[in-house]
Every structure is written in structure tokens, then in C-alpha cells.
PDB file of N, CA and C in Angstrom:
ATOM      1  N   UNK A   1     118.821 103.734 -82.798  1.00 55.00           N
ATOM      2  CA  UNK A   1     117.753 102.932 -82.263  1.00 55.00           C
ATOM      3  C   UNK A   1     117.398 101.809 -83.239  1.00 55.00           C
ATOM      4  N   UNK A   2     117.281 102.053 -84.460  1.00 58.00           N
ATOM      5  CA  UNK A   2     117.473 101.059 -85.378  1.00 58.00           C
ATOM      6  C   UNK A   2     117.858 100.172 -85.457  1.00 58.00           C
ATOM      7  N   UNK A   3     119.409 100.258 -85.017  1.00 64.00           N
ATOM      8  CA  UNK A   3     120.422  99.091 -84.390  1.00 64.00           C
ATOM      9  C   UNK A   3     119.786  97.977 -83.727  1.00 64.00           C
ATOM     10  N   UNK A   4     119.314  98.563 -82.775  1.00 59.00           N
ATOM     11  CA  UNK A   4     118.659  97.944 -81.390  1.00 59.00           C
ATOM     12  C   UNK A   4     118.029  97.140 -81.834  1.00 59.00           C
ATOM     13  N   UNK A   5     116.878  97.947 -82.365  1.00 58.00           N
ATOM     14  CA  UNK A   5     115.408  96.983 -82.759  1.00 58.00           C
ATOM     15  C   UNK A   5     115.721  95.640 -83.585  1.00 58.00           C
ATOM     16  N   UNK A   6     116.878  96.042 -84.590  1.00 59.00           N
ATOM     17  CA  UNK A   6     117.462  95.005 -85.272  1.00 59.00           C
ATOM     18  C   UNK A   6     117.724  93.727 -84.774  1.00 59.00           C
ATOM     19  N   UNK A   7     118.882  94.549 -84.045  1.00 59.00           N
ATOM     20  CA  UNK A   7     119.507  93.461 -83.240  1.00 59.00           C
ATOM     21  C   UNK A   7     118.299  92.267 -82.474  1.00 59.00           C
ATOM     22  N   UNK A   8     117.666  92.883 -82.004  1.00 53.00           N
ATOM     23  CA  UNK A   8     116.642  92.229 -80.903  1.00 53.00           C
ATOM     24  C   UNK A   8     115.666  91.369 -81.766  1.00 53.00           C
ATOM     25  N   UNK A   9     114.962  91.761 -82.955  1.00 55.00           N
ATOM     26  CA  UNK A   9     114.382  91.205 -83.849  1.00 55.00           C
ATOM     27  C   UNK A   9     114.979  90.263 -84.108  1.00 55.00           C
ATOM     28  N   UNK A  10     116.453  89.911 -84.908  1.00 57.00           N
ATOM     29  CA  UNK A  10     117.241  88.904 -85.648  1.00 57.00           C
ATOM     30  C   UNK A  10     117.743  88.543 -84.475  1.00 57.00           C
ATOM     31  N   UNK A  11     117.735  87.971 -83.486  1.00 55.00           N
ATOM     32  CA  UNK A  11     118.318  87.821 -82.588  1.00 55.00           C
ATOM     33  C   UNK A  11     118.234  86.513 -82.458  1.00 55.00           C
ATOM     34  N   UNK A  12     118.956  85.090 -82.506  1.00 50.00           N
ATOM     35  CA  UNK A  12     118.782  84.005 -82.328  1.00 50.00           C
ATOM     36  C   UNK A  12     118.743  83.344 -80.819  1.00 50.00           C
ATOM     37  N   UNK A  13     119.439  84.212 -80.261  1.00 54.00           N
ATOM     38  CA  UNK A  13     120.141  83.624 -78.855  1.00 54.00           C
ATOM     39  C   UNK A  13     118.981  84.718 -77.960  1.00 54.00           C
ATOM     40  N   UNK A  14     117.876  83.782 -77.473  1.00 56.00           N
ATOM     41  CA  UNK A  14     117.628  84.613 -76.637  1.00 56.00           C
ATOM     42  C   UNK A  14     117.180  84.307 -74.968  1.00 56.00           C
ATOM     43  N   UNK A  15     117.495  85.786 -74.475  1.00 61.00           N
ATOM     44  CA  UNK A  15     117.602  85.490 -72.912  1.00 61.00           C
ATOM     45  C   UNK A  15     116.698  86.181 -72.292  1.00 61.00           C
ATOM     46  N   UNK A  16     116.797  86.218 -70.984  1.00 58.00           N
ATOM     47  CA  UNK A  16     115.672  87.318 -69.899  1.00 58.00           C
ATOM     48  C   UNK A  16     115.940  88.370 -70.604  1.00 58.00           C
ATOM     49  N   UNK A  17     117.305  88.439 -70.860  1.00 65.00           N
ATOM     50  CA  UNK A  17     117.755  90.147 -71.066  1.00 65.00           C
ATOM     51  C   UNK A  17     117.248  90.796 -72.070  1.00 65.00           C
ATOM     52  N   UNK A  18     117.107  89.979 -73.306  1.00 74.00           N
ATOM     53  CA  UNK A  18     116.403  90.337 -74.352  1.00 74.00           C
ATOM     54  C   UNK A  18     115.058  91.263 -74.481  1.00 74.00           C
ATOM     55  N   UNK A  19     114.354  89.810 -73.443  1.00 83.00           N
ATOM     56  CA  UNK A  19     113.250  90.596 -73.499  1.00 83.00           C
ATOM     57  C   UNK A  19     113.223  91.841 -72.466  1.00 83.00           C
ATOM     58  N   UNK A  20     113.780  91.904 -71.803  1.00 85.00           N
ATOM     59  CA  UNK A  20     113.932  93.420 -71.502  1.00 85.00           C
ATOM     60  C   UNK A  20     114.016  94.535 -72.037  1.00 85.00           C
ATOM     61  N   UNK A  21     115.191  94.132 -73.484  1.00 87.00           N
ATOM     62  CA  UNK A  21     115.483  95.097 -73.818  1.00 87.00           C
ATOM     63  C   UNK A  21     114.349  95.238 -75.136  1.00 87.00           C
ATOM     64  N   UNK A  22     114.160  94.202 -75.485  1.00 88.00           N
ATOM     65  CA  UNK A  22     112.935  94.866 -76.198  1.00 88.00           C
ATOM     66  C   UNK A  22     111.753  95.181 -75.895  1.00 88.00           C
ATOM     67  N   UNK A  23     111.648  94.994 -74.444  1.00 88.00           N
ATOM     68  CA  UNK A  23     109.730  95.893 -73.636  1.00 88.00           C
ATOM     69  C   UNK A  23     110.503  97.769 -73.988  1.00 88.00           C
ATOM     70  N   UNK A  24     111.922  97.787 -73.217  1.00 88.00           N
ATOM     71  CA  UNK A  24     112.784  99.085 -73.874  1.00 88.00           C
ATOM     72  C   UNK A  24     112.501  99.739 -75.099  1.00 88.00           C
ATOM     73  N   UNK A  25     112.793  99.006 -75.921  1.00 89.00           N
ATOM     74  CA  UNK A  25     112.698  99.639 -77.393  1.00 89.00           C
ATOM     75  C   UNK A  25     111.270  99.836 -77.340  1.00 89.00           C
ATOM     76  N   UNK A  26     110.388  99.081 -77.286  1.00 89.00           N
ATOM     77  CA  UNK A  26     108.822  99.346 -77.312  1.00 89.00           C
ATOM     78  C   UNK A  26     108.588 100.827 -76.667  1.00 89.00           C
ATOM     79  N   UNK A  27     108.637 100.520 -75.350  1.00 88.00           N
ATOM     80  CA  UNK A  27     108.790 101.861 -74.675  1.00 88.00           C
ATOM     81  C   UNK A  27     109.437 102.994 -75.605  1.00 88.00           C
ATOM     82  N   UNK A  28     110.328 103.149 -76.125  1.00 88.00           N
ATOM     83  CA  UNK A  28     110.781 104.212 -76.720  1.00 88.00           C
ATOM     84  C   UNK A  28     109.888 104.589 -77.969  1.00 88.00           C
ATOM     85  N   UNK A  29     109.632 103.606 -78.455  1.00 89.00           N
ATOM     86  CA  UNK A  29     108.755 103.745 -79.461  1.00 89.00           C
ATOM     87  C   UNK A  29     107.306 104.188 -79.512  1.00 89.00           C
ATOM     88  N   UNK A  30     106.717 103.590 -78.278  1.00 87.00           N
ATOM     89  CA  UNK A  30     105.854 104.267 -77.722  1.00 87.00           C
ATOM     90  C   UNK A  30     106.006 105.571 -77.836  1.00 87.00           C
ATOM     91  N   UNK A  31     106.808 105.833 -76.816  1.00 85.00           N
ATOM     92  CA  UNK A  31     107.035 107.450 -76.616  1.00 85.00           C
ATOM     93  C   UNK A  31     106.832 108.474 -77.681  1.00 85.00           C
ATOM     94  N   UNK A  32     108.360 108.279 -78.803  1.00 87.00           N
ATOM     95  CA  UNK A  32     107.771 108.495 -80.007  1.00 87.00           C
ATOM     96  C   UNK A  32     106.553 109.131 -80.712  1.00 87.00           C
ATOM     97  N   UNK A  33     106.340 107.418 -80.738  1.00 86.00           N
ATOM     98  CA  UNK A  33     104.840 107.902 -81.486  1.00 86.00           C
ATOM     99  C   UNK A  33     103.483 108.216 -80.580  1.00 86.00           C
ATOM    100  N   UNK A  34     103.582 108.608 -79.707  1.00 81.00           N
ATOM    101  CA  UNK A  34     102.857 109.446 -79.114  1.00 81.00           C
ATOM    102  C   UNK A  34     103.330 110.775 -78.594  1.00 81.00           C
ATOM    103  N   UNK A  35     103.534 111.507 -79.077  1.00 78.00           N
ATOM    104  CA  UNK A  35     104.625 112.388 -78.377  1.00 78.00           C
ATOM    105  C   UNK A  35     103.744 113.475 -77.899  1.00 78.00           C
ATOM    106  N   UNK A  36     102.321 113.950 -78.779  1.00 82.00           N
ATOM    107  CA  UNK A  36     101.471 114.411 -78.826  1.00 82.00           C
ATOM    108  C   UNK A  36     100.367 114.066 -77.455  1.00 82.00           C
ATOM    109  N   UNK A  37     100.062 113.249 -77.672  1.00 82.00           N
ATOM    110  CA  UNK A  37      99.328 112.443 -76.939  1.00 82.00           C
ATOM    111  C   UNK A  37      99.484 112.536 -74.566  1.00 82.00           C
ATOM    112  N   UNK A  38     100.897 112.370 -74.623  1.00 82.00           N
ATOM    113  CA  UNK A  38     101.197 112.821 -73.235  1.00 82.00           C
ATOM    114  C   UNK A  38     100.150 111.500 -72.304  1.00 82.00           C
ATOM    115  N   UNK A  39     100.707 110.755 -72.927  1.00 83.00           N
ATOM    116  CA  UNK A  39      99.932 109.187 -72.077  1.00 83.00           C
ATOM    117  C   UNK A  39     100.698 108.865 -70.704  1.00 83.00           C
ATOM    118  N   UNK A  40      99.876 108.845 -69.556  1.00 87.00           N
ATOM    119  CA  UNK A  40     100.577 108.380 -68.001  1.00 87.00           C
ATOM    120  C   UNK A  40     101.632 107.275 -68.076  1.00 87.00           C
ATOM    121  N   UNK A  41     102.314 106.869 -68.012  1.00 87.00           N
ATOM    122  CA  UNK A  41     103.162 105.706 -67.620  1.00 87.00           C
ATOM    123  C   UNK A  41     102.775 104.964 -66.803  1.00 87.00           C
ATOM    124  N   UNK A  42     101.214 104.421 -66.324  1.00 92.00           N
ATOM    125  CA  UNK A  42     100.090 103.557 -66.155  1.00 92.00           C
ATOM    126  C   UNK A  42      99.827 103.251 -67.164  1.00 92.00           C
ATOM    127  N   UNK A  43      98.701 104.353 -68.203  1.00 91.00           N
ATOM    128  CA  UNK A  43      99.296 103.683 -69.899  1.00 91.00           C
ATOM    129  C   UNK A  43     100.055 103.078 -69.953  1.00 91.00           C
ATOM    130  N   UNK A  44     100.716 103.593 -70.022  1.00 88.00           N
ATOM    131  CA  UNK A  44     102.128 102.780 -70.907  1.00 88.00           C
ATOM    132  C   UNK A  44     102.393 101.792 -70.952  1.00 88.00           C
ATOM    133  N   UNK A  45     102.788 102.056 -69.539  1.00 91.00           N
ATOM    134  CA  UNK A  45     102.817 100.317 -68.607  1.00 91.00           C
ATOM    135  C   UNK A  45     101.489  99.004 -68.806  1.00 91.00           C
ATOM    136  N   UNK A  46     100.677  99.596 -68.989  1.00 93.00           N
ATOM    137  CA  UNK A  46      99.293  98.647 -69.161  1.00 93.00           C
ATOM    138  C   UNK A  46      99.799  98.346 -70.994  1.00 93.00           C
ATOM    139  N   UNK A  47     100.008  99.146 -72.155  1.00 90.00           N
ATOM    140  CA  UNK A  47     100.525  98.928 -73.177  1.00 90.00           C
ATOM    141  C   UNK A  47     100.826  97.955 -73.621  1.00 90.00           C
ATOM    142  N   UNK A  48     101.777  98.045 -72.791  1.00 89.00           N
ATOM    143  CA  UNK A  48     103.343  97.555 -72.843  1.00 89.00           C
ATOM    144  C   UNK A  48     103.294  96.145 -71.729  1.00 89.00           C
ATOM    145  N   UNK A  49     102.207  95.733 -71.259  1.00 92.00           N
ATOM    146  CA  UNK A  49     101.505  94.622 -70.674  1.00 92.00           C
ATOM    147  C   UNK A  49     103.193  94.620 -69.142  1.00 92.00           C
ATOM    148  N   UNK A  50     103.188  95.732 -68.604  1.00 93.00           N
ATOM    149  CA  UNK A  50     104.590  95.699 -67.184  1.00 93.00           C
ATOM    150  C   UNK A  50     102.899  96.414 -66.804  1.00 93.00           C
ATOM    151  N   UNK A  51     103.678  96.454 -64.799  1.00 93.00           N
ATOM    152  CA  UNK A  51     103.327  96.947 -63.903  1.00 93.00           C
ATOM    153  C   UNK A  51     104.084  98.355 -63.916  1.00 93.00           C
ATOM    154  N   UNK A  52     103.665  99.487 -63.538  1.00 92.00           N
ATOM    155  CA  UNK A  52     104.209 101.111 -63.271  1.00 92.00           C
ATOM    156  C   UNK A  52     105.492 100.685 -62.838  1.00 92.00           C
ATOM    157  N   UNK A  53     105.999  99.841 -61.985  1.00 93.00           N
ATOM    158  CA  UNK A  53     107.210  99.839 -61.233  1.00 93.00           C
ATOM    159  C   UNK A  53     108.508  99.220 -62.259  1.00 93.00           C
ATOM    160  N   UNK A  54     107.742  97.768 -62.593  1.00 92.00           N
ATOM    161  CA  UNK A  54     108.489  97.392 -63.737  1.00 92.00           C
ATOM    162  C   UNK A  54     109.190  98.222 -64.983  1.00 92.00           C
ATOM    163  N   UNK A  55     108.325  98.630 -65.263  1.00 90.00           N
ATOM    164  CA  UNK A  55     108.665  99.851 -66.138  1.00 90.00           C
ATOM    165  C   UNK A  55     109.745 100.897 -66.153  1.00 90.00           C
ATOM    166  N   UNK A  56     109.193 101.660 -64.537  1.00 90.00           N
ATOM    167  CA  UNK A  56     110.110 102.292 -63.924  1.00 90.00           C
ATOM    168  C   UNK A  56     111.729 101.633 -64.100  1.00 90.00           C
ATOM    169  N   UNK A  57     111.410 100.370 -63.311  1.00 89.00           N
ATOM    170  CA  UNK A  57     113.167  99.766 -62.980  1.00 89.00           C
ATOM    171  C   UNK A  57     113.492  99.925 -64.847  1.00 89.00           C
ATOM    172  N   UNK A  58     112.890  99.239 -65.693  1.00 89.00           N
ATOM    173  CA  UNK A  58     113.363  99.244 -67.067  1.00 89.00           C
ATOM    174  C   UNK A  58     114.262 100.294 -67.849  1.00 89.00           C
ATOM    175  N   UNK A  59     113.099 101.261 -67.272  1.00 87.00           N
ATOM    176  CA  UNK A  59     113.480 102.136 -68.213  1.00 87.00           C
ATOM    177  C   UNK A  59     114.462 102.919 -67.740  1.00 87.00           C
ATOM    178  N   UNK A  60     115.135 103.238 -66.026  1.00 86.00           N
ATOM    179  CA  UNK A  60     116.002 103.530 -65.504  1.00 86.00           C
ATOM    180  C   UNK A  60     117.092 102.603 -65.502  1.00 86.00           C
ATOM    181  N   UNK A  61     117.033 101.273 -65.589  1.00 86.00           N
ATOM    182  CA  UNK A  61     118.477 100.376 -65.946  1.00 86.00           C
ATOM    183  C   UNK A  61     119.054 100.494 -67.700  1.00 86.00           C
ATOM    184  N   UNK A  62     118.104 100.385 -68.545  1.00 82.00           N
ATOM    185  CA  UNK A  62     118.530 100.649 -70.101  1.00 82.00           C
ATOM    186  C   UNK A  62     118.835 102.135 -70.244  1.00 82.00           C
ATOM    187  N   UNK A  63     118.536 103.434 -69.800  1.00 81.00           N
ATOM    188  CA  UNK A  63     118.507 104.547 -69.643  1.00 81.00           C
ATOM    189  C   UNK A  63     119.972 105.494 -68.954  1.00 81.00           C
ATOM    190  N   UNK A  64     120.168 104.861 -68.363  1.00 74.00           N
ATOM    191  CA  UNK A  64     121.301 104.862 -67.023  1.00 74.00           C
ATOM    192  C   UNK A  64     122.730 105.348 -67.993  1.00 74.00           C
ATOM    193  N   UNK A  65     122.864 106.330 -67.509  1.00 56.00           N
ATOM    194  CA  UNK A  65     123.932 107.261 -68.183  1.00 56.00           C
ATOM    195  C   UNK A  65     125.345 106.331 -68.590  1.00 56.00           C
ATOM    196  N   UNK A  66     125.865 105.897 -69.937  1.00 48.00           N
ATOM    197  CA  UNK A  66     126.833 104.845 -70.039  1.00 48.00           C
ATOM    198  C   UNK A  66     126.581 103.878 -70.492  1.00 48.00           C
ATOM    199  N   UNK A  67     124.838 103.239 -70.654  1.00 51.00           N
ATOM    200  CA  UNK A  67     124.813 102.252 -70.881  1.00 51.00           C
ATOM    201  C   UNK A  67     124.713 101.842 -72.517  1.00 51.00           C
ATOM    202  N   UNK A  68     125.556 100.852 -72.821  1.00 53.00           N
ATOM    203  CA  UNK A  68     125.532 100.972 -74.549  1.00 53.00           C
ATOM    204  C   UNK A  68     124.927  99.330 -74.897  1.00 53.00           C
ATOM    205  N   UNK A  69     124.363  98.435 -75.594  1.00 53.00           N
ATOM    206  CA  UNK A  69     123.875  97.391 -75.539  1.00 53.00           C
ATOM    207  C   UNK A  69     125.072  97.191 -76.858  1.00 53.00           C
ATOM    208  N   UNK A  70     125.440  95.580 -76.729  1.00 53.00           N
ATOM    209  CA  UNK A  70     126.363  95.356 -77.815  1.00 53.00           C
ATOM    210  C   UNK A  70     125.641  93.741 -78.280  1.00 53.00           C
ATOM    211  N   UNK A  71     125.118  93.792 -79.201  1.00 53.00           N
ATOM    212  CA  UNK A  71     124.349  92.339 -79.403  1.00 53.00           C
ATOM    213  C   UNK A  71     125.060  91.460 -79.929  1.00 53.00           C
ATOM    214  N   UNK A  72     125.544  90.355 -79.708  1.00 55.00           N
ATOM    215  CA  UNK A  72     126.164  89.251 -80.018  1.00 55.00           C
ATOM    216  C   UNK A  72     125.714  88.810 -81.435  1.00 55.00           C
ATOM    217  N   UNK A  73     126.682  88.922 -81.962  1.00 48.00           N
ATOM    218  CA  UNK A  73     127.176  88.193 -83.422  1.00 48.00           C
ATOM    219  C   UNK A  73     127.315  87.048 -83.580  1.00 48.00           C
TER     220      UNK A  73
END
């Protein structure tokens, strides 16, 4: 996950996709560090400034069994 965040941070070239993938990493991070906590994914989503649905699609397209992100060099 490290990778990720990296990547997305130093990232010069950026697109829609980006920021997708970093509301993603947020989300995960979220999660994380609340693990205790057991916050709705209304939270979250309010958080993380998405709508419940948005979220939803997000976190089921970055999530999606196979998917590997390869950040351009």
C-alpha cells in the first residue's frame, strides 16, 4: 500500500484516474485507522467528501479481484 500512496503522491502526470485512486487509498486508510471505531460508509463517504454510491462504485472497481495499479514512470 505504500507503493500506492507513493506513487499517487509523486505523481506528476495527473488524471481523473488518479484521483480516484487516491479517494481509494484514503478509504483504505480510513479503514485502518479506524478499525475500532466501525464508522457507516455514510461516514466515510461524508469523510472522504463522495456520495454512499460513489464510494461504493470506488471501492468495488479498485477492489475487484485482479486488479493491480502500475504507475507510470
Amino acid at each position: 500500500m505504500l507503493t500506492e500512496i507513493n506513487a499517487v503522491l509523486f505523481s506528476t502526470d495527473k488524471n481523473p484516474a488518479d484521483d480516484k485512486l487516491s479517494k481509494y487509498i484514503n478509504f483504505k486508510l480510513l479503514i485502518e485507522n479506524n478499525l475500532t471505531d466501525q464508522p457507516s460508509m455514510i461516514e466515510i463517504a461524508e469523510k472522504l467528501a463522495l456520495n454512499p454510491n460513489s464510494l461504493y462504485n470506488l471501492v468495488k472497481h479498485y477492489s475487484r479481484r485482479g486488479y493491480h495499479y502500475h504507475p507510470r514512470i
